[in-house]
């Protein structure tokens, strides 16, 4: 999202889009920390094949001077492999070309008022599933959240999911009919002024664990999907 369609904000948007596309195509979030990214961001616009805007206030009449110049817009950038693949190569990376997996999400939630296991037909917090789907989409991946009946049949209660062990991950996958499970817990912390999220994923016989603290649940789910993508694309631990 950018403010208006002016050149300075467009260039700032190009930098954000470059970060997004490099991680999306490679699956490797560590690229963004490389020192070479500073120079690449400075010329981010040169990698864009085309772009367009969508006025986020479309249909709302302009009613003041600020609205005339500073209406928020979504900036969409288009890239081609011929442009992005060499950029990845310059960073020592490459595209993640294998089929992106669908992950089954088994998540224990404690929001300080109640605790539950996230279910597709649950009504505790429907926005969490929508947010998780958005995080998955940004990595060209998809998720499935089991319904209450599936969770109950598998015996996946809040007490079971929260401290889930590496040994149980394989059993969980079999019990819900999934080859790949992303399991985790997310707990609200007043001390950290946000959520504490722990994630576990088993791949190629190894169990990976990563955590983030003091964030919104939107960011917690982005951390989950970026970490899963990094593992499954063969780029190591989050």
mmCIF file of N, CA and C in Angstrom, residues 8-108:
data_model
loop_
_atom_site.group_PDB
_atom_site.id
_atom_site.type_symbol
_atom_site.label_atom_id
_atom_site.label_comp_id
_atom_site.label_asym_id
_atom_site.label_seq_id
_atom_site.Cartn_x
_atom_site.Cartn_y
_atom_site.Cartn_z
ATOM 1 N N UNK A 8 8.000 9.608 -5.424
ATOM 2 C CA UNK A 8 8.697 9.149 -4.218
ATOM 3 C C UNK A 8 8.033 7.937 -3.571
ATOM 4 N N UNK A 9 6.704 7.985 -3.456
ATOM 5 C CA UNK A 9 5.997 6.856 -2.843
ATOM 6 C C UNK A 9 6.018 5.629 -3.742
ATOM 7 N N UNK A 10 6.004 5.841 -5.051
ATOM 8 C CA UNK A 10 6.087 4.709 -5.970
ATOM 9 C C UNK A 10 7.428 4.002 -5.830
ATOM 10 N N UNK A 11 8.520 4.771 -5.721
ATOM 11 C CA UNK A 11 9.841 4.164 -5.565
ATOM 12 C C UNK A 11 9.939 3.394 -4.244
ATOM 13 N N UNK A 12 9.319 3.953 -3.197
ATOM 14 C CA UNK A 12 9.294 3.247 -1.911
ATOM 15 C C UNK A 12 8.515 1.941 -2.051
ATOM 16 N N UNK A 13 7.419 1.989 -2.799
ATOM 17 C CA UNK A 13 6.633 0.783 -3.030
ATOM 18 C C UNK A 13 7.392 -0.258 -3.825
ATOM 19 N N UNK A 14 8.180 0.187 -4.804
ATOM 20 C CA UNK A 14 8.985 -0.745 -5.600
ATOM 21 C C UNK A 14 9.956 -1.525 -4.704
ATOM 22 N N UNK A 15 10.523 -0.860 -3.700
ATOM 23 C CA UNK A 15 11.462 -1.536 -2.799
ATOM 24 C C UNK A 15 10.757 -2.634 -2.005
ATOM 25 N N UNK A 16 9.552 -2.319 -1.514
ATOM 26 C CA UNK A 16 8.787 -3.309 -0.752
ATOM 27 C C UNK A 16 8.414 -4.487 -1.644
ATOM 28 N N UNK A 17 7.990 -4.184 -2.874
ATOM 29 C CA UNK A 17 7.590 -5.248 -3.795
ATOM 30 C C UNK A 17 8.771 -6.142 -4.174
ATOM 31 N N UNK A 18 9.956 -5.557 -4.305
ATOM 32 C CA UNK A 18 11.135 -6.359 -4.631
ATOM 33 C C UNK A 18 11.411 -7.365 -3.513
ATOM 34 N N UNK A 19 11.352 -6.906 -2.269
ATOM 35 C CA UNK A 19 11.534 -7.816 -1.138
ATOM 36 C C UNK A 19 10.513 -8.949 -1.197
ATOM 37 N N UNK A 20 9.258 -8.584 -1.447
ATOM 38 C CA UNK A 20 8.180 -9.582 -1.466
ATOM 39 C C UNK A 20 8.403 -10.621 -2.549
ATOM 40 N N UNK A 21 8.747 -10.179 -3.753
ATOM 41 C CA UNK A 21 8.842 -11.122 -4.869
ATOM 42 C C UNK A 21 10.053 -12.033 -4.735
ATOM 43 N N UNK A 22 11.155 -11.530 -4.204
ATOM 44 C CA UNK A 22 12.343 -12.373 -4.049
ATOM 45 C C UNK A 22 12.088 -13.503 -3.054
ATOM 46 N N UNK A 23 11.416 -13.195 -1.961
ATOM 47 C CA UNK A 23 11.104 -14.219 -0.966
ATOM 48 C C UNK A 23 10.050 -15.187 -1.511
ATOM 49 N N UNK A 24 9.055 -14.663 -2.199
ATOM 50 C CA UNK A 24 7.990 -15.497 -2.765
ATOM 51 C C UNK A 24 8.550 -16.494 -3.782
ATOM 52 N N UNK A 25 9.432 -16.029 -4.643
ATOM 53 C CA UNK A 25 9.940 -16.884 -5.720
ATOM 54 C C UNK A 25 10.954 -17.900 -5.196
ATOM 55 N N UNK A 26 11.781 -17.501 -4.245
ATOM 56 C CA UNK A 26 12.844 -18.392 -3.754
ATOM 57 C C UNK A 26 12.441 -19.214 -2.541
ATOM 58 N N UNK A 27 11.515 -18.679 -1.729
ATOM 59 C CA UNK A 27 11.169 -19.311 -0.464
ATOM 60 C C UNK A 27 12.153 -18.989 0.646
ATOM 61 N N UNK A 28 13.149 -18.154 0.363
ATOM 62 C CA UNK A 28 14.226 -17.885 1.322
ATOM 63 C C UNK A 28 14.142 -16.469 1.862
ATOM 64 N N UNK A 29 13.647 -16.332 3.092
ATOM 65 C CA UNK A 29 13.501 -15.015 3.708
ATOM 66 C C UNK A 29 14.837 -14.409 4.124
ATOM 67 N N UNK A 30 15.878 -15.225 4.188
ATOM 68 C CA UNK A 30 17.186 -14.720 4.618
ATOM 69 C C UNK A 30 17.813 -13.795 3.578
ATOM 70 N N UNK A 31 17.327 -13.852 2.356
ATOM 71 C CA UNK A 31 17.885 -12.988 1.306
ATOM 72 C C UNK A 31 17.789 -11.518 1.687
ATOM 73 N N UNK A 32 16.736 -11.159 2.410
ATOM 74 C CA UNK A 32 16.491 -9.750 2.720
ATOM 75 C C UNK A 32 17.533 -9.167 3.658
ATOM 76 N N UNK A 33 18.270 -10.033 4.353
ATOM 77 C CA UNK A 33 19.284 -9.564 5.291
ATOM 78 C C UNK A 33 20.659 -9.454 4.647
ATOM 79 N N UNK A 34 20.797 -9.847 3.398
ATOM 80 C CA UNK A 34 22.102 -9.804 2.749
ATOM 81 C C UNK A 34 22.499 -8.364 2.427
ATOM 82 N N UNK A 35 23.781 -8.015 2.588
ATOM 83 C CA UNK A 35 24.210 -6.632 2.337
ATOM 84 C C UNK A 35 23.990 -6.188 0.898
ATOM 85 N N UNK A 36 23.979 -7.135 -0.033
ATOM 86 C CA UNK A 36 23.755 -6.773 -1.447
ATOM 87 C C UNK A 36 22.369 -6.181 -1.689
ATOM 88 N N UNK A 37 21.434 -6.436 -0.764
ATOM 89 C CA UNK A 37 20.066 -5.951 -0.957
ATOM 90 C C UNK A 37 19.985 -4.427 -0.937
ATOM 91 N N UNK A 38 20.913 -3.773 -0.259
ATOM 92 C CA UNK A 38 20.872 -2.306 -0.207
ATOM 93 C C UNK A 38 20.976 -1.710 -1.602
ATOM 94 N N UNK A 39 21.930 -2.172 -2.377
ATOM 95 C CA UNK A 39 22.104 -1.669 -3.748
ATOM 96 C C UNK A 39 20.946 -2.091 -4.644
ATOM 97 N N UNK A 40 20.431 -3.301 -4.436
ATOM 98 C CA UNK A 40 19.313 -3.780 -5.258
ATOM 99 C C UNK A 40 18.050 -2.959 -4.990
ATOM 100 N N UNK A 41 17.819 -2.621 -3.735
ATOM 101 C CA UNK A 41 16.631 -1.814 -3.411
ATOM 102 C C UNK A 41 16.736 -0.417 -4.017
ATOM 103 N N UNK A 42 17.942 0.102 -4.093
ATOM 104 C CA UNK A 42 18.117 1.443 -4.656
ATOM 105 C C UNK A 42 17.707 1.510 -6.127
ATOM 106 N N UNK A 43 17.740 0.393 -6.819
ATOM 107 C CA UNK A 43 17.326 0.355 -8.222
ATOM 108 C C UNK A 43 16.155 -0.612 -8.420
ATOM 109 N N UNK A 44 15.304 -0.713 -7.386
ATOM 110 C CA UNK A 44 14.206 -1.675 -7.405
ATOM 111 C C UNK A 44 13.278 -1.477 -8.602
ATOM 112 N N UNK A 45 13.072 -0.239 -9.008
ATOM 113 C CA UNK A 45 12.178 0.029 -10.120
ATOM 114 C C UNK A 45 12.652 -0.558 -11.437
ATOM 115 N N UNK A 46 13.960 -0.770 -11.577
ATOM 116 C CA UNK A 46 14.496 -1.289 -12.840
ATOM 117 C C UNK A 46 14.138 -2.751 -13.061
ATOM 118 N N UNK A 47 13.681 -3.440 -12.003
ATOM 119 C CA UNK A 47 13.319 -4.851 -12.133
ATOM 120 C C UNK A 47 11.833 -5.049 -12.417
ATOM 121 N N UNK A 48 11.070 -3.970 -12.394
ATOM 122 C CA UNK A 48 9.620 -4.046 -12.579
ATOM 123 C C UNK A 48 9.276 -4.038 -14.063
ATOM 124 N N UNK A 49 8.527 -5.043 -14.509
ATOM 125 C CA UNK A 49 8.102 -5.105 -15.906
ATOM 126 C C UNK A 49 6.904 -4.194 -16.157
ATOM 127 N N UNK A 50 6.016 -4.124 -15.200
ATOM 128 C CA UNK A 50 4.837 -3.264 -15.307
ATOM 129 C C UNK A 50 4.220 -3.067 -13.938
ATOM 130 N N UNK A 51 3.416 -2.019 -13.790
ATOM 131 C CA UNK A 51 2.754 -1.777 -12.512
ATOM 132 C C UNK A 51 1.424 -1.080 -12.736
ATOM 133 N N UNK A 52 0.560 -1.178 -11.741
ATOM 134 C CA UNK A 52 -0.735 -0.495 -11.785
ATOM 135 C C UNK A 52 -1.158 -0.160 -10.360
ATOM 136 N N UNK A 53 -2.147 0.705 -10.252
ATOM 137 C CA UNK A 53 -2.664 1.125 -8.957
ATOM 138 C C UNK A 53 -4.137 0.747 -8.824
ATOM 139 N N UNK A 54 -4.554 0.568 -7.565
ATOM 140 C CA UNK A 54 -5.983 0.494 -7.242
ATOM 141 C C UNK A 54 -6.238 1.437 -6.082
ATOM 142 N N UNK A 55 -7.134 2.394 -6.311
ATOM 143 C CA UNK A 55 -7.495 3.364 -5.286
ATOM 144 C C UNK A 55 -8.278 2.650 -4.189
ATOM 145 N N UNK A 56 -7.736 2.623 -2.990
ATOM 146 C CA UNK A 56 -8.408 1.938 -1.884
ATOM 147 C C UNK A 56 -9.670 2.664 -1.433
ATOM 148 N N UNK A 57 -9.827 3.924 -1.870
ATOM 149 C CA UNK A 57 -11.036 4.688 -1.549
ATOM 150 C C UNK A 57 -11.900 4.873 -2.800
ATOM 151 N N UNK A 58 -11.749 3.940 -3.730
ATOM 152 C CA UNK A 58 -12.504 4.019 -4.966
ATOM 153 C C UNK A 58 -14.007 4.084 -4.676
ATOM 154 N N UNK A 59 -14.690 5.032 -5.313
ATOM 155 C CA UNK A 59 -16.112 5.209 -5.093
ATOM 156 C C UNK A 59 -16.443 6.223 -4.017
ATOM 157 N N UNK A 60 -15.414 6.645 -3.237
ATOM 158 C CA UNK A 60 -15.622 7.663 -2.210
ATOM 159 C C UNK A 60 -15.180 8.997 -2.789
ATOM 160 N N UNK A 61 -16.081 9.958 -2.911
ATOM 161 C CA UNK A 61 -15.714 11.240 -3.537
ATOM 162 C C UNK A 61 -14.581 11.932 -2.795
ATOM 163 N N UNK A 62 -13.711 12.594 -3.541
ATOM 164 C CA UNK A 62 -12.673 13.425 -2.940
ATOM 165 C C UNK A 62 -13.362 14.580 -2.217
ATOM 166 N N UNK A 63 -12.989 14.779 -0.946
ATOM 167 C CA UNK A 63 -13.719 15.782 -0.164
ATOM 168 C C UNK A 63 -12.821 16.816 0.499
ATOM 169 N N UNK A 64 -11.516 16.709 0.337
ATOM 170 C CA UNK A 64 -10.646 17.750 0.885
ATOM 171 C C UNK A 64 -9.321 17.726 0.147
ATOM 172 N N UNK A 65 -8.463 18.682 0.455
ATOM 173 C CA UNK A 65 -7.190 18.798 -0.245
ATOM 174 C C UNK A 65 -6.301 17.581 0.009
ATOM 175 N N UNK A 66 -6.306 17.108 1.256
ATOM 176 C CA UNK A 66 -5.480 15.941 1.558
ATOM 177 C C UNK A 66 -5.952 14.730 0.752
ATOM 178 N N UNK A 67 -7.251 14.559 0.653
ATOM 179 C CA UNK A 67 -7.774 13.433 -0.103
ATOM 180 C C UNK A 67 -7.397 13.492 -1.570
ATOM 181 N N UNK A 68 -7.242 14.707 -2.117
ATOM 182 C CA UNK A 68 -6.894 14.849 -3.522
ATOM 183 C C UNK A 68 -5.523 14.258 -3.805
ATOM 184 N N UNK A 69 -4.572 14.479 -2.916
ATOM 185 C CA UNK A 69 -3.186 14.109 -3.182
ATOM 186 C C UNK A 69 -2.742 12.835 -2.469
ATOM 187 N N UNK A 70 -3.398 12.493 -1.351
ATOM 188 C CA UNK A 70 -2.842 11.465 -0.488
ATOM 189 C C UNK A 70 -3.744 10.256 -0.299
ATOM 190 N N UNK A 71 -4.611 9.994 -1.261
ATOM 191 C CA UNK A 71 -5.485 8.830 -1.127
ATOM 192 C C UNK A 71 -4.630 7.548 -1.148
ATOM 193 N N UNK A 72 -4.945 6.584 -0.293
ATOM 194 C CA UNK A 72 -4.157 5.348 -0.262
ATOM 195 C C UNK A 72 -4.448 4.474 -1.478
ATOM 196 N N UNK A 73 -3.409 3.878 -2.017
ATOM 197 C CA UNK A 73 -3.536 3.008 -3.186
ATOM 198 C C UNK A 73 -2.806 1.686 -2.941
ATOM 199 N N UNK A 74 -3.314 0.635 -3.552
ATOM 200 C CA UNK A 74 -2.564 -0.613 -3.647
ATOM 201 C C UNK A 74 -1.723 -0.530 -4.908
ATOM 202 N N UNK A 75 -0.439 -0.793 -4.771
ATOM 203 C CA UNK A 75 0.487 -0.804 -5.908
ATOM 204 C C UNK A 75 0.773 -2.251 -6.277
ATOM 205 N N UNK A 76 0.467 -2.616 -7.508
ATOM 206 C CA UNK A 76 0.718 -3.974 -7.995
ATOM 207 C C UNK A 76 1.880 -3.934 -8.978
ATOM 208 N N UNK A 77 2.883 -4.774 -8.732
ATOM 209 C CA UNK A 77 4.048 -4.837 -9.618
ATOM 210 C C UNK A 77 4.114 -6.196 -10.302
ATOM 211 N N UNK A 78 4.502 -6.185 -11.570
ATOM 212 C CA UNK A 78 4.668 -7.415 -12.332
ATOM 213 C C UNK A 78 6.145 -7.619 -12.641
ATOM 214 N N UNK A 79 6.583 -8.885 -12.539
ATOM 215 C CA UNK A 79 7.972 -9.238 -12.807
ATOM 216 C C UNK A 79 8.015 -10.434 -13.754
ATOM 217 N N UNK A 80 9.153 -10.646 -14.390
ATOM 218 C CA UNK A 80 9.332 -11.810 -15.248
ATOM 219 C C UNK A 80 10.529 -12.624 -14.757
ATOM 220 N N UNK A 81 10.538 -13.944 -15.023
ATOM 221 C CA UNK A 81 11.689 -14.760 -14.636
ATOM 222 C C UNK A 81 12.998 -14.246 -15.217
ATOM 223 N N UNK A 82 12.939 -13.706 -16.444
ATOM 224 C CA UNK A 82 14.170 -13.228 -17.085
ATOM 225 C C UNK A 82 14.811 -12.101 -16.289
ATOM 226 N N UNK A 83 14.011 -11.390 -15.513
ATOM 227 C CA UNK A 83 14.536 -10.288 -14.698
ATOM 228 C C UNK A 83 14.884 -10.740 -13.287
ATOM 229 N N UNK A 84 13.994 -11.529 -12.677
ATOM 230 C CA UNK A 84 14.160 -11.894 -11.264
ATOM 231 C C UNK A 84 15.164 -13.028 -11.062
ATOM 232 N N UNK A 85 15.231 -13.979 -11.981
ATOM 233 C CA UNK A 85 16.169 -15.099 -11.795
ATOM 234 C C UNK A 85 17.625 -14.630 -11.678
ATOM 235 N N UNK A 86 18.080 -13.685 -12.519
ATOM 236 C CA UNK A 86 19.452 -13.190 -12.347
ATOM 237 C C UNK A 86 19.674 -12.462 -11.021
ATOM 238 N N UNK A 87 18.641 -11.788 -10.530
ATOM 239 C CA UNK A 87 18.763 -11.120 -9.232
ATOM 240 C C UNK A 87 18.966 -12.163 -8.142
ATOM 241 N N UNK A 88 18.178 -13.228 -8.198
ATOM 242 C CA UNK A 88 18.343 -14.305 -7.227
ATOM 243 C C UNK A 88 19.740 -14.920 -7.330
ATOM 244 N N UNK A 89 20.194 -15.131 -8.554
ATOM 245 C CA UNK A 89 21.529 -15.715 -8.748
ATOM 246 C C UNK A 89 22.609 -14.823 -8.148
ATOM 247 N N UNK A 90 22.439 -13.513 -8.261
ATOM 248 C CA UNK A 90 23.433 -12.587 -7.706
ATOM 249 C C UNK A 90 23.476 -12.652 -6.189
ATOM 250 N N UNK A 91 22.382 -13.167 -5.586
ATOM 251 C CA UNK A 91 22.305 -13.315 -4.131
ATOM 252 C C UNK A 91 22.644 -14.736 -3.696
ATOM 253 N N UNK A 92 23.077 -15.551 -4.654
ATOM 254 C CA UNK A 92 23.413 -16.935 -4.344
ATOM 255 C C UNK A 92 22.202 -17.813 -4.153
ATOM 256 N N UNK A 93 21.082 -17.453 -4.790
ATOM 257 C CA UNK A 93 19.843 -18.195 -4.616
ATOM 258 C C UNK A 93 19.280 -18.604 -5.981
ATOM 259 N N UNK A 94 18.114 -19.233 -5.959
ATOM 260 C CA UNK A 94 17.470 -19.671 -7.189
ATOM 261 C C UNK A 94 15.973 -19.820 -6.940
ATOM 262 N N UNK A 95 15.175 -19.899 -7.996
ATOM 263 C CA UNK A 95 13.726 -20.049 -7.817
ATOM 264 C C UNK A 95 13.370 -21.407 -7.195
ATOM 265 N N UNK A 96 12.307 -21.412 -6.430
ATOM 266 C CA UNK A 96 11.745 -22.637 -5.857
ATOM 267 C C UNK A 96 10.673 -23.111 -6.843
ATOM 268 N N UNK A 97 11.013 -24.085 -7.683
ATOM 269 C CA UNK A 97 10.168 -24.447 -8.814
ATOM 270 C C UNK A 97 9.300 -25.675 -8.577
ATOM 271 N N UNK A 98 9.537 -26.421 -7.505
ATOM 272 C CA UNK A 98 8.701 -27.582 -7.252
ATOM 273 C C UNK A 98 7.315 -27.134 -6.789
ATOM 274 N N UNK A 99 6.377 -28.052 -6.841
ATOM 275 C CA UNK A 99 5.001 -27.719 -6.475
ATOM 276 C C UNK A 99 4.926 -27.271 -5.018
ATOM 277 N N UNK A 100 4.261 -26.172 -4.795
ATOM 278 C CA UNK A 100 4.123 -25.661 -3.431
ATOM 279 C C UNK A 100 3.118 -26.527 -2.658
ATOM 280 N N UNK A 101 3.486 -26.964 -1.454
ATOM 281 C CA UNK A 101 2.605 -27.858 -0.704
ATOM 282 C C UNK A 101 1.437 -27.123 -0.059
ATOM 283 N N UNK A 102 0.408 -27.877 0.252
ATOM 284 C CA UNK A 102 -0.689 -27.399 1.082
ATOM 285 C C UNK A 102 -0.442 -27.893 2.504
ATOM 286 N N UNK A 103 -0.413 -26.987 3.445
ATOM 287 C CA UNK A 103 -0.136 -27.338 4.835
ATOM 288 C C UNK A 103 -1.429 -27.434 5.636
ATOM 289 N N UNK A 104 -1.530 -28.474 6.455
ATOM 290 C CA UNK A 104 -2.621 -28.565 7.418
ATOM 291 C C UNK A 104 -2.182 -27.852 8.692
ATOM 292 N N UNK A 105 -2.989 -26.928 9.142
ATOM 293 C CA UNK A 105 -2.644 -26.101 10.299
ATOM 294 C C UNK A 105 -3.293 -26.665 11.555
ATOM 295 N N UNK A 106 -2.474 -26.996 12.542
ATOM 296 C CA UNK A 106 -2.978 -27.427 13.849
ATOM 297 C C UNK A 106 -2.439 -26.428 14.863
ATOM 298 N N UNK A 107 -3.327 -25.558 15.345
ATOM 299 C CA UNK A 107 -2.895 -24.406 16.134
ATOM 300 C C UNK A 107 -3.668 -24.283 17.438
ATOM 301 N N UNK A 108 -2.931 -24.243 18.556
ATOM 302 C CA UNK A 108 -3.516 -23.988 19.870
ATOM 303 C C UNK A 108 -3.458 -22.493 20.144
#
